CSV table of C-alpha atoms and ligand atoms in Angstrom, one decimal:
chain,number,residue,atom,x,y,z
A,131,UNK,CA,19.5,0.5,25.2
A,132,UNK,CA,22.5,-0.2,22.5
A,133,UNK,CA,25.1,-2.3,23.9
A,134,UNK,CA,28.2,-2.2,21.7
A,135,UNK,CA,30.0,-5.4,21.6
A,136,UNK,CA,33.7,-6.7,20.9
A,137,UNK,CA,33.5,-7.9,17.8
A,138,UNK,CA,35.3,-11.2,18.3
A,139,UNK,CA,32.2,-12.2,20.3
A,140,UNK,CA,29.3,-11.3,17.8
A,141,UNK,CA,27.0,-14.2,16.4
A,142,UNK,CA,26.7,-15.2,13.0
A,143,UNK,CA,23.4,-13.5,12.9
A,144,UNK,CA,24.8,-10.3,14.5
A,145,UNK,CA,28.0,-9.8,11.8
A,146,UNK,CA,25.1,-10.6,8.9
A,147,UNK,CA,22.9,-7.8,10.2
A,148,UNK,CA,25.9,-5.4,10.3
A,149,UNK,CA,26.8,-6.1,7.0
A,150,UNK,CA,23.9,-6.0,5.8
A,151,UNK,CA,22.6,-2.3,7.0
A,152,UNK,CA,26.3,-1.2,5.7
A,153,UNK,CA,25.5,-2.4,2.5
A,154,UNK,CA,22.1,-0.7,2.9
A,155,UNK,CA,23.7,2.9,3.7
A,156,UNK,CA,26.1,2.4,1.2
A,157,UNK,CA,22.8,1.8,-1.7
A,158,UNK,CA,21.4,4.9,-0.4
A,159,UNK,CA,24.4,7.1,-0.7
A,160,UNK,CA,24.0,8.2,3.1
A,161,UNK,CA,27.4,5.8,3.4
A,162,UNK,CA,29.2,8.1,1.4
A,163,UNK,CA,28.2,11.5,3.0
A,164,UNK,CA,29.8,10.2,5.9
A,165,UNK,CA,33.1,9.4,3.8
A,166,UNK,CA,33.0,13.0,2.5
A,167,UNK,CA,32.1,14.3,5.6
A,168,UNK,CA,35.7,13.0,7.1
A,169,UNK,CA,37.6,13.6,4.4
A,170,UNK,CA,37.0,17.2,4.6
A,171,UNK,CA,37.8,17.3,7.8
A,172,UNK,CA,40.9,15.6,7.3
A,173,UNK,CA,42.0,18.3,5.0
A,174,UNK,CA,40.8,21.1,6.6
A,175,UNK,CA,41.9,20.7,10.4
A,176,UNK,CA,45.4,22.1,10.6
A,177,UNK,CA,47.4,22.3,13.5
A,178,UNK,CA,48.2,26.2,13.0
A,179,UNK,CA,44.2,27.1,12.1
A,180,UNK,CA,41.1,25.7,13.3
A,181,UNK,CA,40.8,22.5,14.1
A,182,UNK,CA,37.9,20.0,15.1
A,183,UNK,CA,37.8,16.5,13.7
A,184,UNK,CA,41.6,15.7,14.3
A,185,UNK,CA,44.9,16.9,15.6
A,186,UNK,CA,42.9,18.9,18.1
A,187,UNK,CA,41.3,18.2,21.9
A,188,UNK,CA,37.7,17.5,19.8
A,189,UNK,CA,39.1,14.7,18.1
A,190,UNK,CA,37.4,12.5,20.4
A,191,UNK,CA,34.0,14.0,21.3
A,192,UNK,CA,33.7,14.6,17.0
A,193,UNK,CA,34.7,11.1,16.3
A,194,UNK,CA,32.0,9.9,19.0
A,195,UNK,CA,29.1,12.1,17.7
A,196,UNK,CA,30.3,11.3,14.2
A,197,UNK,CA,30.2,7.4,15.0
A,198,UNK,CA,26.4,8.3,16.8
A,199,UNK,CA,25.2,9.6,13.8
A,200,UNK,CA,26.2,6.8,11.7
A,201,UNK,CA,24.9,4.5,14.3
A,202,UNK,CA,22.0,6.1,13.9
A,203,UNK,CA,21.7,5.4,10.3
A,204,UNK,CA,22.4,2.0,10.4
A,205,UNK,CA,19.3,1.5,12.9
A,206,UNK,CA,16.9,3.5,11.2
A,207,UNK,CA,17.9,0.3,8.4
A,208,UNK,CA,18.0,-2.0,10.7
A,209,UNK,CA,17.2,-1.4,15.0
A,210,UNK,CA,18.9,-4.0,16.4
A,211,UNK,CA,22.1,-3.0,14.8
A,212,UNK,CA,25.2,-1.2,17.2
A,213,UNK,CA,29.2,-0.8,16.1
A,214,UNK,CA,31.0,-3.5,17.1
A,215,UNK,CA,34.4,-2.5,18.2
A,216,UNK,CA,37.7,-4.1,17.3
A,217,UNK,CA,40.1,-4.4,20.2
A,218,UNK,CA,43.5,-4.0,17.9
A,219,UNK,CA,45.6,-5.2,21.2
A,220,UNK,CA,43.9,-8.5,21.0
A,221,UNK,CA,42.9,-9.2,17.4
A,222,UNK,CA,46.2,-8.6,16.2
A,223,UNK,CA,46.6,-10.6,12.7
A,224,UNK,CA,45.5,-10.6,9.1
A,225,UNK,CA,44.1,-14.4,9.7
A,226,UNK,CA,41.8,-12.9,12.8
A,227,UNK,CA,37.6,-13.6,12.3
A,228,UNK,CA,36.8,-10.1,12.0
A,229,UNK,CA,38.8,-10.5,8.2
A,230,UNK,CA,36.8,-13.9,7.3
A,231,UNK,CA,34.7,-13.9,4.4
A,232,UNK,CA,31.4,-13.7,6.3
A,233,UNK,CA,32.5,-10.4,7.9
A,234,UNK,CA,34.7,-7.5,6.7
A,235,UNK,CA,36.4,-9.8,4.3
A,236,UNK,CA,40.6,-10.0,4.2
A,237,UNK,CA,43.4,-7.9,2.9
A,238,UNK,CA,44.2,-6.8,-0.6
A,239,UNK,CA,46.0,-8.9,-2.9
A,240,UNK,CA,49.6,-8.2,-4.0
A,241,UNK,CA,49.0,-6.6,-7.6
A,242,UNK,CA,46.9,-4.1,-6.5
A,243,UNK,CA,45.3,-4.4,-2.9
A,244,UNK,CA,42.4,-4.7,-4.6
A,245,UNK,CA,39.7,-6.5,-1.5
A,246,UNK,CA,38.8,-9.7,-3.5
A,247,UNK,CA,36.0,-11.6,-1.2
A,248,UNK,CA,34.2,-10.9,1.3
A,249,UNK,CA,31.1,-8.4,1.1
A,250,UNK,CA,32.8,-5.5,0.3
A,251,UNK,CA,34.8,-6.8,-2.9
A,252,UNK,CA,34.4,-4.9,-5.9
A,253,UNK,CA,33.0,-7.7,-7.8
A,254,UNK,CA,30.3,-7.9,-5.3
A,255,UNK,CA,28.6,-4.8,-7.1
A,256,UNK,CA,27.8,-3.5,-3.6
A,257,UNK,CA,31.3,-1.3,-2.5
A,258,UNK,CA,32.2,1.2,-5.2
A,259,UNK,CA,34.2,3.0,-3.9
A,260,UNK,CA,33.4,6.9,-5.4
A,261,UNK,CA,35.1,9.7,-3.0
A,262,UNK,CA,38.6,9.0,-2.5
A,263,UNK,CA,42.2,10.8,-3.8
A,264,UNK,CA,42.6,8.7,-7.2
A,265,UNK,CA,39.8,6.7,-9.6
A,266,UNK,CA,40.4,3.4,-8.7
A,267,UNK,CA,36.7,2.2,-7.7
A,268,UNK,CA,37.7,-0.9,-5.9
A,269,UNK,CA,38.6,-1.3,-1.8
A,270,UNK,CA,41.8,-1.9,-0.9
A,271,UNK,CA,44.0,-3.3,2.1
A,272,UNK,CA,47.6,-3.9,2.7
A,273,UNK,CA,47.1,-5.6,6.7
A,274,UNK,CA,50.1,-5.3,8.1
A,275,UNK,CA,52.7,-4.9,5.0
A,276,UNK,CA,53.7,-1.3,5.9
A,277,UNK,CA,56.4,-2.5,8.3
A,278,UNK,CA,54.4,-1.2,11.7
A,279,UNK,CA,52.9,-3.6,14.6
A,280,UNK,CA,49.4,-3.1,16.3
A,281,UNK,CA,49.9,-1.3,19.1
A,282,UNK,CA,49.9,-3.6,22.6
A,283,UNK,CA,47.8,-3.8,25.6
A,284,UNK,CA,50.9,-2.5,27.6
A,285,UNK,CA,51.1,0.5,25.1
A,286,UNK,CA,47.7,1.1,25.5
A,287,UNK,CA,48.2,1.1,28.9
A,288,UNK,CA,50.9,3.6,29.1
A,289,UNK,CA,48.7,6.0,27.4
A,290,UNK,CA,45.7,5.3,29.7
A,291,UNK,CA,47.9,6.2,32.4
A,292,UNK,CA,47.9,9.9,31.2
A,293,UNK,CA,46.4,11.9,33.7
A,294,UNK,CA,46.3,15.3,31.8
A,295,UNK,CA,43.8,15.4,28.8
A,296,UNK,CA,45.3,17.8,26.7
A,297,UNK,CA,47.3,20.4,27.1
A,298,UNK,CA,48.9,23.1,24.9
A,299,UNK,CA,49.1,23.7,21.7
A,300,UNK,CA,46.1,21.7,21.4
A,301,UNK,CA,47.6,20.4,18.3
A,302,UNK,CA,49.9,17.4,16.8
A,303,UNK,CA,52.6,18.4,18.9
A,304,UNK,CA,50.8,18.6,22.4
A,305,UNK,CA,51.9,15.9,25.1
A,306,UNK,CA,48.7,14.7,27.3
A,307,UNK,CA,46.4,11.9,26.6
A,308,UNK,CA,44.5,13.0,23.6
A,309,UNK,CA,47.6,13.4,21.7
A,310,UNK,CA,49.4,10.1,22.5
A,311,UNK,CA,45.9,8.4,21.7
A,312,UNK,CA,45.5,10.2,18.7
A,313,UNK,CA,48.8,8.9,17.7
A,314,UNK,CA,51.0,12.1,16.7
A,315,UNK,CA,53.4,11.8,19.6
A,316,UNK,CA,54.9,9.1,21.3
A,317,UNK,CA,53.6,5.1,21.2
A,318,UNK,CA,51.3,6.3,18.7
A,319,UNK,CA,48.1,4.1,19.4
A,320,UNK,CA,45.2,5.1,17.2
A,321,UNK,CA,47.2,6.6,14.0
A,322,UNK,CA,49.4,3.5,13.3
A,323,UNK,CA,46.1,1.0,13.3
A,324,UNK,CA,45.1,3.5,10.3
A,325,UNK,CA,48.8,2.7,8.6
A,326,UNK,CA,48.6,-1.1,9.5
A,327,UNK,CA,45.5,-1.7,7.6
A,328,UNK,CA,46.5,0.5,4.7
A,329,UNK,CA,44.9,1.5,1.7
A,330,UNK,CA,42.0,2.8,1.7
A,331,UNK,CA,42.1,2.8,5.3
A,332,UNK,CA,45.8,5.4,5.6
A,333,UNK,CA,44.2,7.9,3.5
A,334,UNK,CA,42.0,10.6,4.5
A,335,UNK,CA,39.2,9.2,3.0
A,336,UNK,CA,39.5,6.3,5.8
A,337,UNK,CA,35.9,5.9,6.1
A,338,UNK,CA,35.2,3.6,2.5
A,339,UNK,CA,36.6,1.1,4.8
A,340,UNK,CA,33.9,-0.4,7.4
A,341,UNK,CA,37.0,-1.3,9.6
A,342,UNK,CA,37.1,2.7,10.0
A,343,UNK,CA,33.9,2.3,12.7
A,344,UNK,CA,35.2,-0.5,14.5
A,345,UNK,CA,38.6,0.9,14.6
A,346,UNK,CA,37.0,4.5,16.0
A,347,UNK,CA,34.7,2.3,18.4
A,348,UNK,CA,37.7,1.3,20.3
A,349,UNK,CA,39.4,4.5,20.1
A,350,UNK,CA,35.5,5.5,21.8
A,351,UNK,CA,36.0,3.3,24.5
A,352,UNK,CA,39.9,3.9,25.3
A,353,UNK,CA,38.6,7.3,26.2
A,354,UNK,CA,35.5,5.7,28.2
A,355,UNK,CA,38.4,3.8,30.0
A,356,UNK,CA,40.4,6.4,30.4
A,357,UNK,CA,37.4,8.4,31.7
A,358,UNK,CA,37.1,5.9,34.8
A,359,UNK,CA,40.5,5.7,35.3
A,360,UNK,CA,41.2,9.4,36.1
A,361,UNK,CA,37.5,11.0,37.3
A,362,UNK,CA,39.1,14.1,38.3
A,363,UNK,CA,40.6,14.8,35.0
A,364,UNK,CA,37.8,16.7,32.1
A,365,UNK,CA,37.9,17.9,29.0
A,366,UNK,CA,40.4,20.9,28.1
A,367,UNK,CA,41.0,23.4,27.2
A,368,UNK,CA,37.7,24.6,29.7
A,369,UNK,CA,37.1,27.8,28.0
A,370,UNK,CA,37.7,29.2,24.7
A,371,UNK,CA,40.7,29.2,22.9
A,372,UNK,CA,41.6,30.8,19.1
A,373,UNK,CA,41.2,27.9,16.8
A,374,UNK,CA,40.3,24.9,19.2
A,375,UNK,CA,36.7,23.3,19.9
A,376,UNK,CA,36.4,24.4,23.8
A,377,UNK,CA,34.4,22.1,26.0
A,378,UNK,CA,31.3,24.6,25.5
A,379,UNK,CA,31.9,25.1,22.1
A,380,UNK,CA,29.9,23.7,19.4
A,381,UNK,CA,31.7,21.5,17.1
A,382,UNK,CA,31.0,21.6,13.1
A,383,UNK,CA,29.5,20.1,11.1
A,384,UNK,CA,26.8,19.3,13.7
A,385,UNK,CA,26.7,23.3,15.3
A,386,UNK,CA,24.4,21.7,18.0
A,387,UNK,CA,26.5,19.5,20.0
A,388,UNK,CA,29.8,20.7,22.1
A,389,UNK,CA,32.9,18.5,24.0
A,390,UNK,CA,30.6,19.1,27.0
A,391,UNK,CA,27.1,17.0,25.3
A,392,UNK,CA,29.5,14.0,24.5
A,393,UNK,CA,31.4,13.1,27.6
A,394,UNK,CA,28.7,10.7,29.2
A,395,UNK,CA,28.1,8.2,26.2
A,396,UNK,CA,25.6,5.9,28.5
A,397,UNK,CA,22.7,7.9,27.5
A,398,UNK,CA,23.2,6.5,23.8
A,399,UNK,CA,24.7,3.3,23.9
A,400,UNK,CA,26.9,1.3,27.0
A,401,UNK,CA,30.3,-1.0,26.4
A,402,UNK,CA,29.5,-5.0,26.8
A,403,UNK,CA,32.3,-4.9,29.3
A,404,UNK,CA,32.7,-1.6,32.2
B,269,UNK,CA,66.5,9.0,4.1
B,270,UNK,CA,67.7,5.4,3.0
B,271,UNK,CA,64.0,4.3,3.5
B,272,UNK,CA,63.2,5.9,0.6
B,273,UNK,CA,66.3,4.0,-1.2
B,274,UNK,CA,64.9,0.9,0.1
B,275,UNK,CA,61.4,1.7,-1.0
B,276,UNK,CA,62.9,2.9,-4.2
B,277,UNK,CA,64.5,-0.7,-4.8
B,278,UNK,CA,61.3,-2.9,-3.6
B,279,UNK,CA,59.1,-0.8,-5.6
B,280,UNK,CA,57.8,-3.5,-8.6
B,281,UNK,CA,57.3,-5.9,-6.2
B,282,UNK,CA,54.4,-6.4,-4.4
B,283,UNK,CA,51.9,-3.7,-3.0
B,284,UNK,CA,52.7,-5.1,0.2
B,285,UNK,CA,55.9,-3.0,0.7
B,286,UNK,CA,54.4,0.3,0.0
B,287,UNK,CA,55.1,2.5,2.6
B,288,UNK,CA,57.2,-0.2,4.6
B,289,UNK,CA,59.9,2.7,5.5
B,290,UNK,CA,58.9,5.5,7.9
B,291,UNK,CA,60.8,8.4,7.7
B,292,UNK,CA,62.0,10.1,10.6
B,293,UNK,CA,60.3,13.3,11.4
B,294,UNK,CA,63.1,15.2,13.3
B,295,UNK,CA,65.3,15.1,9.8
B,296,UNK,CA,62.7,17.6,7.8
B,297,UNK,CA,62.3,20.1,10.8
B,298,UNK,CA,64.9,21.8,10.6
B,299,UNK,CA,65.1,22.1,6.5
B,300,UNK,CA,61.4,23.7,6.6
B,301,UNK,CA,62.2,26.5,8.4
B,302,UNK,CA,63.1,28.2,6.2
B,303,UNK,CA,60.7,26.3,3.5
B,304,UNK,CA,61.4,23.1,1.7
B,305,UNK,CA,62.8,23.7,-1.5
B,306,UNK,CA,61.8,23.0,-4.7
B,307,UNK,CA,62.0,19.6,-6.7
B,308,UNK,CA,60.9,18.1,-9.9
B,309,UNK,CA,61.8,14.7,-10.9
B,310,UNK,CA,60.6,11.5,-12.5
B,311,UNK,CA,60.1,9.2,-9.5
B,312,UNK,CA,59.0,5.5,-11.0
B,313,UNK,CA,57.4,7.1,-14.3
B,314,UNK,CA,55.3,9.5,-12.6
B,315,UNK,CA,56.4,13.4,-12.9
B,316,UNK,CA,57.0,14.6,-8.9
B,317,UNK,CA,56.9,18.2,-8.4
B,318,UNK,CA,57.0,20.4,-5.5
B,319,UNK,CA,57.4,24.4,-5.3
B,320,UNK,CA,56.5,27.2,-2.7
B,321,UNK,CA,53.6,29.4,-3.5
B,322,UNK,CA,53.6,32.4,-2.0
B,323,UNK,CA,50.1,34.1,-1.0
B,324,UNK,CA,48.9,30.3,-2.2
B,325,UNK,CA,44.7,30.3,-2.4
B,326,UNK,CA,44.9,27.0,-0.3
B,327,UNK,CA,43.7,28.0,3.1
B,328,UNK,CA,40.3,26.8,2.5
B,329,UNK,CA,42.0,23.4,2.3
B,330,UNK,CA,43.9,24.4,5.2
B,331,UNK,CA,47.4,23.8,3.2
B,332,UNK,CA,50.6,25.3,3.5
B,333,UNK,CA,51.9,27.7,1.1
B,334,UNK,CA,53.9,24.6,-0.7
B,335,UNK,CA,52.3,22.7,-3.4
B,336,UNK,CA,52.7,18.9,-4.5
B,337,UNK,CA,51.9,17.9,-8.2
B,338,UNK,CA,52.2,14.2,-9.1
B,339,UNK,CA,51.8,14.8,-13.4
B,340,UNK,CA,50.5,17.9,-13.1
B,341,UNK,CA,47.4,17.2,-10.8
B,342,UNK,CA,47.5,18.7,-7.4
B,343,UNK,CA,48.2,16.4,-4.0
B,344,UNK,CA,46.5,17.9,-0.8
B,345,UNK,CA,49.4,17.8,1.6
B,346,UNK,CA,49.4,19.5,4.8
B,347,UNK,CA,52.7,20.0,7.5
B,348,UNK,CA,52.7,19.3,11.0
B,349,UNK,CA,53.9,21.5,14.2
B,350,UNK,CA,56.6,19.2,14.4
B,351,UNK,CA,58.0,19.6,10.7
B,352,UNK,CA,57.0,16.9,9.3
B,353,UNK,CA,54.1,16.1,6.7
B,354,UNK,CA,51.5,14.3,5.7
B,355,UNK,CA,49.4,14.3,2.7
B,356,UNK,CA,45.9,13.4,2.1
B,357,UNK,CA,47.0,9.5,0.7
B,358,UNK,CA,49.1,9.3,3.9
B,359,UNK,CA,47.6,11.5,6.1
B,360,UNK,CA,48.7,8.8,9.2
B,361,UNK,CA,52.3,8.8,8.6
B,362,UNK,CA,54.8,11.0,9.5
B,363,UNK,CA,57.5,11.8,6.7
B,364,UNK,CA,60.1,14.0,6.3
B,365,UNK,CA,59.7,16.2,3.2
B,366,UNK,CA,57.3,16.9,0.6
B,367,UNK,CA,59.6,15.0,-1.7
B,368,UNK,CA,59.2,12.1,0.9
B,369,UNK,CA,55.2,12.3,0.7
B,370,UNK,CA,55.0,12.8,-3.4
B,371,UNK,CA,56.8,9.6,-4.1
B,372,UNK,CA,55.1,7.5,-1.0
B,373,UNK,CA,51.9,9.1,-2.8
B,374,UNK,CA,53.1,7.4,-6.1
B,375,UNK,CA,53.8,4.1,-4.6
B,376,UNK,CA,50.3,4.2,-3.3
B,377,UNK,CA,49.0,5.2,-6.4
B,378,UNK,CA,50.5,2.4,-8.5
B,379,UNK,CA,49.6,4.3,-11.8
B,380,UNK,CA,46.7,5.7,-10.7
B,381,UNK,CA,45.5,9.3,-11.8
B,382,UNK,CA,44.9,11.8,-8.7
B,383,UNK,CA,41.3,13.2,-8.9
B,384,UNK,CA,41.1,17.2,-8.6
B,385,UNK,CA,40.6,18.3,-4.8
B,386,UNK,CA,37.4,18.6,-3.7
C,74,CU,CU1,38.9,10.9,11.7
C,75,CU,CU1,40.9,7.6,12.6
């Protein structure tokens, strides 16, 4: 069974082996499918048409099967490997482990938040950077610059407490869990984290940063959280709705797999803590 | 809108300040309504435009039927229920106008040429 693990707490060994299949995806070109992938979601889910990936109840059973799926790719490079997740509420600076050299490397320098060390600097020859909004072929990172703060635990916690999934519109301007989490209203949790790392990472094309999968992981297990704190609350809307992934609807790009299939995660991979 | 002021007058500096002002949401809703008007300037050497275009051929990039150009070459932006927008450079930031997102675009871009929408 995959255990997914804070990433503070992962071994030497374990941040090498994650690199490592990343930088194996990324050879391939499956990495950059996935990039694609998102960024046309990003453009194509609007709050007044159809909706899936974002701004929309689905935004968290399509980020988890999305995150599966690339899960799964990194273990068919290397089996031992699982997403680490990066608890924003506790890892909080630019000088934190999980932006060290022998892991996702640090923030961009001033010129041009151009990603200069680290495995996934330009000059590496192993992180082009090919689908994004302009031809600059390097990663960037501005951590922290854009004048916003990580979100807190007691944010976090005021979102948690949420009883009602989601409710009407279903969009950017619904109240509910899903929306606060998502960011669009109120504390804004999982939208600002995006902004606070910056470049690359505040674009729609959010995934040419590996941060994206840790970042999402958490996001994961806020609603695995959330989950166990309110066991009468489900998924909604129950039944169809124009424009909105339903709980029994299937959601693109996948066609096989609805809200309903992604609501138990344990049969893929468990937290390391409950 | 004296973010943008600020930004305006850090702008130069480092890359660090990009974006640094957030711009309130609340101030654009009411102006799109009825449709954000037009605009073309020079915004720190790059030529901003922004115009509405009726019966637009953007739904299939889910767009509304207003168009960004930063030098000619199209910026996917997209606006929220609440009025505000975002674009596909900042699609995680709320701000105010299209005029807002075109220049925050050029900050971002520092010089950078957009590539044609996918
Ligand atoms: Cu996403
Ligand atoms: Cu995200």
């Amino acid at each position: 069974m995959s255990v997914r693990k804070n990433q503070a707490h992962l071994t030497a060994n374990e941040k090498r082996e994650f690199v490592n299949a990343l930088l194996e995806l990324k050879r391939s070109g499956r990495y950059d499918a996935f990039v694609s992938t998102h960024n046309g979601f990003i453009m194509n889910d609007t709050d007044h048409g159809d909706r899936v990936a974002h701004r929309s109840p689905s935004f968290l059973p399509w980020h988890r099967k999305f995150l599966l799926e690339f899960e799964r790719e990194l273990q068919r490079v290397n089996s031992s490997v699982t997403i680490p997740y990066w608890d924003w509420t506790a890892d909080r600076s630019p000088d934190s482990s999980l932006w060290a050299d022998d892991f996702l490397g640090p923030t961009g320098r001033s010129t041009d938040g151009q990603v200069m060390t680290g495995p996934f600097a330009y000059q590496t020859g192993n992180w082009p950077i090919s689908i994004g909004m302009d031809r600059r072929p390097y990663l960037r990172r501005s951590l922290g610059s854009r004048g916003v703060q990580l979100p807190t635990r007691a944010e976090v916690n005021s979102v948690l407490a949420m009883a009602t999934y989601d409710m009407p519109p279903w969009n950017s301007g619904s109240d509910g869990f899903r929306n606060h989490l998502e960011g669009w209203r109120g504390v804004d949790l999982h939208n600002r984290v995006h902004v606070w790392v910056g470049g690359h990472m505040a674009t729609g094309a959010s995934p040419n940063d590996p941060v994206f999968w840790l970042h999402h992981c958490f996001i994961d297990k806020l609603w695995d959280e959330w989950q166990r704190a309110h066991p009468d609350s489900g998924y909604l809307p129950a039944t169809g709705t124009a424009n909105v992934v339903g709980l029994h609807d299937p959601m693109r790009p996948w066609n096989d797999t609805t809200p309903a299939d992604m609501l138990d995660h344990t049969p893929h991979y468990t937290y390391d803590t409950a | 809108m004296s973010g943008i002021t600020r930004r305006q007058a850090l702008y130069g500096g480092t890359a660090a300040l990009i974006g640094a002002a957030l711009t309130a949401p609340a101030a654009g809703a009411a102006s799109t309504r009825s449709g954000p008007t037009p605009f073309s300037e020079v915004y720190n050497g790059r030529q901003i435009q922004g115009r509405s275009t009726p019966g637009a051929n953007h739904h299939h990039h889910g767009g509304p039927d207003y168009t960004v150009f930063i030098d000619g070459k199209e910026l996917h932006i997209m606006q929220n229920a609440d009025g505000s927008w975002v674009s596909v450079i900042n699609h995680y930031e709320l701000h105010s106008s299209p005029r807002a997102l075109a220049r925050a675009a050029v900050n971002d871009l520092q010089g950078a040429e957009l590539s044609p929408l996918p």
